[in-house]
Amino acid sequence: MASAYAAWWKCPGAGARRKHADERFLSHQALEGIMASRLDYAGVLADLGFIPRVYVRAMRRDGAGGGDADRNASVARVVKAALVAGFYPQVVRVQHPETKFVNTAGGAREKESVDGRGVKYFCKDVGRVFLHPSSVNVASGKFDSPWLVYSERVETARVYVRDNTMVGAYALLLFGGELVVDHARGRLSMDGWAEFDAPARVGVLVREMRAAVDALLEKHIDQPREEDGDGDDDSMKLASSPVVKALLELLASEGR
């Protein structure tokens, strides 16, 4: 969706954008709504002192603000972590079918579903759900991560999840719900439902990082500063904070 929006915005003029959307079966009205929402959100962030006013002006002119705020705009795992922060607890757990192997000239290899059959999906509150037939993920035979975040769920004969994106475990651990560390079993659980196999020290470190990020954000909100006349943000320089740098590195590398 983010890539589709970026390509639409780059078209020269409203007419070209509408044509671009029509040719790709996209909703021009929905894309305009996204643009308006982005500008509104940028205005709120500027009011809180998280981004300079010049960023908002650049968005209106160029479609993107640039600078430190957009430094990780092309880092998919960081963008997906923002989705988790915005949509949690709208999360789906993926259950893959039992692994099967086929013999090939190079030896046995794992057999993957070619149409997504056999893959099951579950939400905490309603149990089993299904990906909507219009979802690009509906035919996926295997996900690298067993977690999806979604924006909308509809119920007809079945409960369907519409727009959805695969997200990593660290995005959930850092921006999800209450985390409980089971030292004896070497397992982490979130909101009594999502479970992760990990050493207890990982859970402790994640909880400490979440606390540090919360404290940093609260301090920034309580003590905002104005930018100078050149549009430079002389606030707390969140982007250069060691806590923020560690957080971004962890998300981008998925702990590897």
Phi, psi and omega in degrees: 000318179297319179293321179296319179295315182299318179294321179295316183295326184290347179295140185281092176103162183296320181296317180293324179293318179297318178297317178301316181294315182297319182293338182248016177056038176257155178273113179297322180295319179294321179294323175295324176297321177297317180299316180295319180295320178299317180293319179298316182294320177298322178296320178296316179298322178293320178299326181276355178086013181278333177224153179284158180298329181298334178297316180295318179296321178294324178296318179295326184274316190246350182088352178210144184278325181079185178075199183301325183296333181254013185300326183252021183297335180258005178268103190303318183293327178289318178298319179293326177297324176296325177296318178299314180300325183277327188253347180305135015263030179280077187234144178241135174264130181264131176243111180280152176292167179302136183293131176238154183236149176237147179276131177231175180298332180267007181111183181288139176221157183293136179266126181253148175291136181266349183231009178084357179291140181098338176278131181243154185229142184222140171248153184298318189274331185241356182082226187290136176229175181227146175287138181297141180305335180277352181288139179290343181271356188298331181263006181291126181275340181203139176248138179294331177239141182276026183227135175235148172245143184226161181256338185211144178227133180235152181235121173236245173288334176228169174267116183251140172260126183271249182300123182213153183218135175290136179231157181277165182295320183292330175298318178291316182298324184273331186236012180267212185271204184292131184255130177242132181257121176260096185296322185292319184269350183064048184218147176247141177230147182236123179054030177067019184223299180284131181236147182224131175277114182197149175302150181302327183296331177294316178298320179296316180295320179296316179297321179293322179292320178299318180296320180293319178294316178301316181296321180295316180293318180297319179296320181293319180292322181286334184230060179290153177232155180276151175282163180274183185294339180273001180088005179280136181273112180258027179285226188272002180053058183304321184298332182263003179293136177303326179294314180294320178298317179295320179298313181295320179295319179296317180294315184294327183264351184054038175076007183267000000 
